[in-house]
mmCIF file of C-alpha atoms in Angstrom:
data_model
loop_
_atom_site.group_PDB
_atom_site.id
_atom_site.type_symbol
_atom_site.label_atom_id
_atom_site.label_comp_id
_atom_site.label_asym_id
_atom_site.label_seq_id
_atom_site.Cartn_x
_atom_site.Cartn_y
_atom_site.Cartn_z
ATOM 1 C CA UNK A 1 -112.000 -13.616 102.507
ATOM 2 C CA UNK A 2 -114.485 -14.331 100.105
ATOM 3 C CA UNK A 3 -117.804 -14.229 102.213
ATOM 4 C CA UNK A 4 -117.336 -10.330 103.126
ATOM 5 C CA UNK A 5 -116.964 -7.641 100.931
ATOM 6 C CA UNK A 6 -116.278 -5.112 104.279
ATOM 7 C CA UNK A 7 -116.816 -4.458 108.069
ATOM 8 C CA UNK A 8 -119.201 -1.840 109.451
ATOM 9 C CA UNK A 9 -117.445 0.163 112.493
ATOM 10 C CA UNK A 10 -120.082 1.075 114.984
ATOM 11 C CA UNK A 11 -120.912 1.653 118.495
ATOM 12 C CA UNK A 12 -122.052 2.530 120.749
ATOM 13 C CA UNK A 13 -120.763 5.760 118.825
ATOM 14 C CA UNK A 14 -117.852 4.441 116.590
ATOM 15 C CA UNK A 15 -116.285 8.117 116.055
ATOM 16 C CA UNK A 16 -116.006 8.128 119.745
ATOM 17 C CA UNK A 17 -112.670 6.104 119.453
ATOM 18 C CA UNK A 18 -109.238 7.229 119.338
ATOM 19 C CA UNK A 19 -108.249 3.933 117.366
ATOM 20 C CA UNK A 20 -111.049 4.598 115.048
ATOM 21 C CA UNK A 21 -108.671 5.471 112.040
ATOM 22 C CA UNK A 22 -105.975 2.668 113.144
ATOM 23 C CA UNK A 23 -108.497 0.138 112.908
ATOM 24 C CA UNK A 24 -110.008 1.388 109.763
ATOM 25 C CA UNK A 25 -106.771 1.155 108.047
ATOM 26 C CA UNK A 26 -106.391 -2.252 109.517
ATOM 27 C CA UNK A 27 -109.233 -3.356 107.615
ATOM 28 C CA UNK A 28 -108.450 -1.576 104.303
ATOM 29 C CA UNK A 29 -105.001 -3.224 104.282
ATOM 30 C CA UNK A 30 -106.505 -6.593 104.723
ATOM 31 C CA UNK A 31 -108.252 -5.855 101.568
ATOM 32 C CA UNK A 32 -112.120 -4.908 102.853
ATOM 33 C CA UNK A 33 -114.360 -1.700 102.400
ATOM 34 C CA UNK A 34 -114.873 0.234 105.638
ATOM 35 C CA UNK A 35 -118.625 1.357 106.950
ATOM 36 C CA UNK A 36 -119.427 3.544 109.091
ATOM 37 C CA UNK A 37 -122.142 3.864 111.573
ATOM 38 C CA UNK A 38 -122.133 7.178 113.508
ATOM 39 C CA UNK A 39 -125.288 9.560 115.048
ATOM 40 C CA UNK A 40 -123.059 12.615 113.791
ATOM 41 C CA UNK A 41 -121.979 13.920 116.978
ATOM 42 C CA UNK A 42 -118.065 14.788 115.824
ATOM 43 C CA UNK A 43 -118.386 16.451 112.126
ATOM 44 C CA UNK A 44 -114.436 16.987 112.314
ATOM 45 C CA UNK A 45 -113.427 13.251 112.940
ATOM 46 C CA UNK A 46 -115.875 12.556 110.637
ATOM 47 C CA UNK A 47 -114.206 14.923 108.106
ATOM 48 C CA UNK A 48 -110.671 13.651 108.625
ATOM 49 C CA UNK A 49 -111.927 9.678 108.555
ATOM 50 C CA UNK A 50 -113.277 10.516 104.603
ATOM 51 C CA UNK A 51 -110.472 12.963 103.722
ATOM 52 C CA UNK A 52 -107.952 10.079 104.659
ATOM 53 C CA UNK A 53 -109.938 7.527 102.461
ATOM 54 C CA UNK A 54 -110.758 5.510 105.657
ATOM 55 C CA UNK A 55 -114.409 5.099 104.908
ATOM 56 C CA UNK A 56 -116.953 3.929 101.680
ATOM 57 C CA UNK A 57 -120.008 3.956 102.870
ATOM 58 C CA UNK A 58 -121.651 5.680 106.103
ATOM 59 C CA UNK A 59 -124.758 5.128 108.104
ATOM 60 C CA UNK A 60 -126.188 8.583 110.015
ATOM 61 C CA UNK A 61 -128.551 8.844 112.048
ATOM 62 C CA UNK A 62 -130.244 11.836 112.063
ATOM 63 C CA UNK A 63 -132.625 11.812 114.980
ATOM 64 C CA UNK A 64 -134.984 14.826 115.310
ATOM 65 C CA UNK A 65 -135.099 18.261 113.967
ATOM 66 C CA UNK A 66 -132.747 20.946 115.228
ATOM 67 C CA UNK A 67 -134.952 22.212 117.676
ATOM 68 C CA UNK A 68 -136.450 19.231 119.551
ATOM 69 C CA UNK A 69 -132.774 16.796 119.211
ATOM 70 C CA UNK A 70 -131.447 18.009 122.774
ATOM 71 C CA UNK A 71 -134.733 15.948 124.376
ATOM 72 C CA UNK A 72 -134.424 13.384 121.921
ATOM 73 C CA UNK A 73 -130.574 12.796 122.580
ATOM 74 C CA UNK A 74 -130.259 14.309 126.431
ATOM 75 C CA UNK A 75 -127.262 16.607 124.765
ATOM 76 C CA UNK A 76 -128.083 20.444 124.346
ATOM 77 C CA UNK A 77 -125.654 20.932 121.068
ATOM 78 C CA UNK A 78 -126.796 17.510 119.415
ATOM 79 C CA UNK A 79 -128.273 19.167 116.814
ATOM 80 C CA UNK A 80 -125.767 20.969 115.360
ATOM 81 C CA UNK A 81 -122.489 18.509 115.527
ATOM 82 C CA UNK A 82 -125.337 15.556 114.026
ATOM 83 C CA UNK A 83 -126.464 18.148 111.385
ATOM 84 C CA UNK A 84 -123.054 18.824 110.321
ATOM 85 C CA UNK A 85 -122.047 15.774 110.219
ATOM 86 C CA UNK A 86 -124.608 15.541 107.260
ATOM 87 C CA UNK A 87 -123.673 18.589 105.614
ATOM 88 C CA UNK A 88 -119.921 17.177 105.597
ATOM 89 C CA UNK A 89 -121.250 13.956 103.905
ATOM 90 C CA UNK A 90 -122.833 16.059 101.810
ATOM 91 C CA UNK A 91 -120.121 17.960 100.405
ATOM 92 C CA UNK A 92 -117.822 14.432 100.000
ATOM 93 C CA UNK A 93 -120.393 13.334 98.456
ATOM 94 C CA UNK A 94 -119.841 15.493 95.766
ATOM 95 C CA UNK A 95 -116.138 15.121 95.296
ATOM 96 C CA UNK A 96 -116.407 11.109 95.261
ATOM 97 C CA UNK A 97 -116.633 10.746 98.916
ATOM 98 C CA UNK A 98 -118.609 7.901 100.349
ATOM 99 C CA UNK A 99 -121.824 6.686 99.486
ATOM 100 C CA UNK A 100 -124.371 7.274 102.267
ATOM 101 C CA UNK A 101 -127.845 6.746 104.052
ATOM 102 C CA UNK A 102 -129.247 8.404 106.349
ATOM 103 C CA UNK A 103 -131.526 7.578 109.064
ATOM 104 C CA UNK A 104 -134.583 8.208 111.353
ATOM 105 C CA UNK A 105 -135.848 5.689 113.885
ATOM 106 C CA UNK A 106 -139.161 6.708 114.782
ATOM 107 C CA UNK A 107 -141.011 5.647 118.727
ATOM 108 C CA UNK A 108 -144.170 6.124 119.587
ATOM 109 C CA UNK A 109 -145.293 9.351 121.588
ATOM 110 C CA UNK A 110 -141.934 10.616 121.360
ATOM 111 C CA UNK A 111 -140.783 13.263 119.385
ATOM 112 C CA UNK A 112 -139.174 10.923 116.356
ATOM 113 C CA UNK A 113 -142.826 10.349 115.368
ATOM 114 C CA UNK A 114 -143.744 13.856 114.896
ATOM 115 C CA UNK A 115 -140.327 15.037 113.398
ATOM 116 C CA UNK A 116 -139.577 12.036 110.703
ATOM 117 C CA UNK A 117 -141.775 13.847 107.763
ATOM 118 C CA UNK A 118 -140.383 16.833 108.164
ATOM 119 C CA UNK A 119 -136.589 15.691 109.089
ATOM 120 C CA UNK A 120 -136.804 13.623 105.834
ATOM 121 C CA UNK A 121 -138.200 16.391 103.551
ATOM 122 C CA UNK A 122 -135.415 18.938 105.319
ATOM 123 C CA UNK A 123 -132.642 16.144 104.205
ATOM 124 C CA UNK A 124 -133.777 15.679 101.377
ATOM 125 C CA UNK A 125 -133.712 19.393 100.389
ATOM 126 C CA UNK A 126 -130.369 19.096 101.332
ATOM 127 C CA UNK A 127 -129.259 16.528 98.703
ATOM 128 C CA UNK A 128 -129.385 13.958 100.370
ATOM 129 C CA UNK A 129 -130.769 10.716 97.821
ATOM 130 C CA UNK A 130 -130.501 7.278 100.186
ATOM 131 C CA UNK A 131 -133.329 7.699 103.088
ATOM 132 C CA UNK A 132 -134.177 5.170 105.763
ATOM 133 C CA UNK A 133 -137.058 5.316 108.228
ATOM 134 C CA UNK A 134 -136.798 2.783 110.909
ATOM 135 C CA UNK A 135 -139.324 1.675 113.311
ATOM 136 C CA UNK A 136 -137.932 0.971 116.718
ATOM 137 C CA UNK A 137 -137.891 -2.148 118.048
ATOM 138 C CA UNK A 138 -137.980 -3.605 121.517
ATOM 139 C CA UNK A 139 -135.678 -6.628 120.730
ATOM 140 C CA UNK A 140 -131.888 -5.719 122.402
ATOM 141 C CA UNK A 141 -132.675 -2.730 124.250
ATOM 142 C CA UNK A 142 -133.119 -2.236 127.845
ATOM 143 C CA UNK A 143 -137.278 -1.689 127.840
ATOM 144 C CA UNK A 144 -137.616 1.037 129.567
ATOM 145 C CA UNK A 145 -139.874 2.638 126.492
ATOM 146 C CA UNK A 146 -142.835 1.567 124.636
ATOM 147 C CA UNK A 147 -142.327 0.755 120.550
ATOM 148 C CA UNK A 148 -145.868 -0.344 120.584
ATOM 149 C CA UNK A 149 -148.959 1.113 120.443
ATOM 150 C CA UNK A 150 -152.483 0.920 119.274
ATOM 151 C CA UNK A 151 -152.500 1.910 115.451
ATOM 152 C CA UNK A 152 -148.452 2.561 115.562
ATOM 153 C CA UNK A 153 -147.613 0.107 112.798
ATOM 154 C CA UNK A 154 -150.311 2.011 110.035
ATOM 155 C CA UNK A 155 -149.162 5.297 111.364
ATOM 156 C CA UNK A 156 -145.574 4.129 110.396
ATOM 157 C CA UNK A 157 -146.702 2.645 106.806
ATOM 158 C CA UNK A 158 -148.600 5.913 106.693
ATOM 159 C CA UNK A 159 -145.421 7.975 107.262
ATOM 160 C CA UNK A 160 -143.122 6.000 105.067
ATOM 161 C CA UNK A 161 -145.636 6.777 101.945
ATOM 162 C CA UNK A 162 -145.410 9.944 103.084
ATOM 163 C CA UNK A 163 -141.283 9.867 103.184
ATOM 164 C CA UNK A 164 -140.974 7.610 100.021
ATOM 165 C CA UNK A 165 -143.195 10.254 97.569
ATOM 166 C CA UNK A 166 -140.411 12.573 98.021
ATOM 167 C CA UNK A 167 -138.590 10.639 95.844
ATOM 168 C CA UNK A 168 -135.118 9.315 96.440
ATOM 169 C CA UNK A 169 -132.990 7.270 94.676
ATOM 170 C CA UNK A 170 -133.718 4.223 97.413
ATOM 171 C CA UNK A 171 -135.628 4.398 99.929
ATOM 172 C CA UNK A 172 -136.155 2.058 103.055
ATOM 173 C CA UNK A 173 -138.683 1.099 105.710
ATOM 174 C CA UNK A 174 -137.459 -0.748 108.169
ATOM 175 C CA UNK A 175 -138.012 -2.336 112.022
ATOM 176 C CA UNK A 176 -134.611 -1.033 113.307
#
């Protein structure tokens, strides 16, 4: 007490749990705010964590556009359940739900780099005002793909000018 102001549940994939809601409560009672980190992929837990006042603030990734997420994710249906997901923070948003950012992490050659413009301008159409573009990083993962390459760093600052003229209300670059 006194140093945090709230815990961030996360994951692997944090709506995943059955004792997702116990524990939420558990930290509400002892007096904290609850986060959220979730890639979207269950809109209706995700609906019944904010209509129970279990959550303040959530963190979604949104990965890819519709129609390239099953290769980004290995998941044919992806899209739809992480897509909802935002349209149900969306609409809470609206009736004094949570407060909310959402999310791409971009890798070079892959399909994050040639979706992020377009993924942010498609939130942001949506309503969406807090925007994060994250450059992947190699430090805690397993390796097995490149974040590196020749020019990738400018092409990154190049796409978060890009992202950040859209205007939100914050926007973030970031090394995820």
């Amino acid at each position: 007490r006194g140093l945090l102001d709230g815990v961030v549940l996360t994951g692997g994939e944090a709506l995943r749990q059955d004792a997702l809601a116990d524990a939420a409560r558990e930290v509400i009672d002892m007096g904290f705010q609850v986060g959220l980190h979730t890639a979207g992929p269950y809109p209706r837990r995700l609906r019944d964590m904010i209509e129970a006042g279990l959550v303040d603030w959530v963190g979604l990734d949104i990965k890819a556009l519709p129609e390239h997420y099953g290769r980004v994710v290995g998941r044919e249906g992806a899209a739809a359940r992480a897509w909802e997901s935002l349209e149900v923070l969306i609409e809470a948003a609206g009736c004094g739900g949570p407060d909310f950012e959402v999310r791409t992490t971009v890798v070079p050659g892959d399909v994050t780099a040639d979706d992020a413009v377009e993924v942010a301008r498609r939130v942001h159409a949506a309503g969406v005002r807090v925007y994060a573009l994250q450059q992947a990083r190699s430090e805690g993962t397993s390796g097995e793909f490149d974040v590196v390459a020749p020019g990738w760093d400018g092409t990154c600052e190049r796409m978060a000018e890009r992202i950040e003229a859209l205007g939100w209300d914050r926007f973030t670059y970031r090394q995820a």
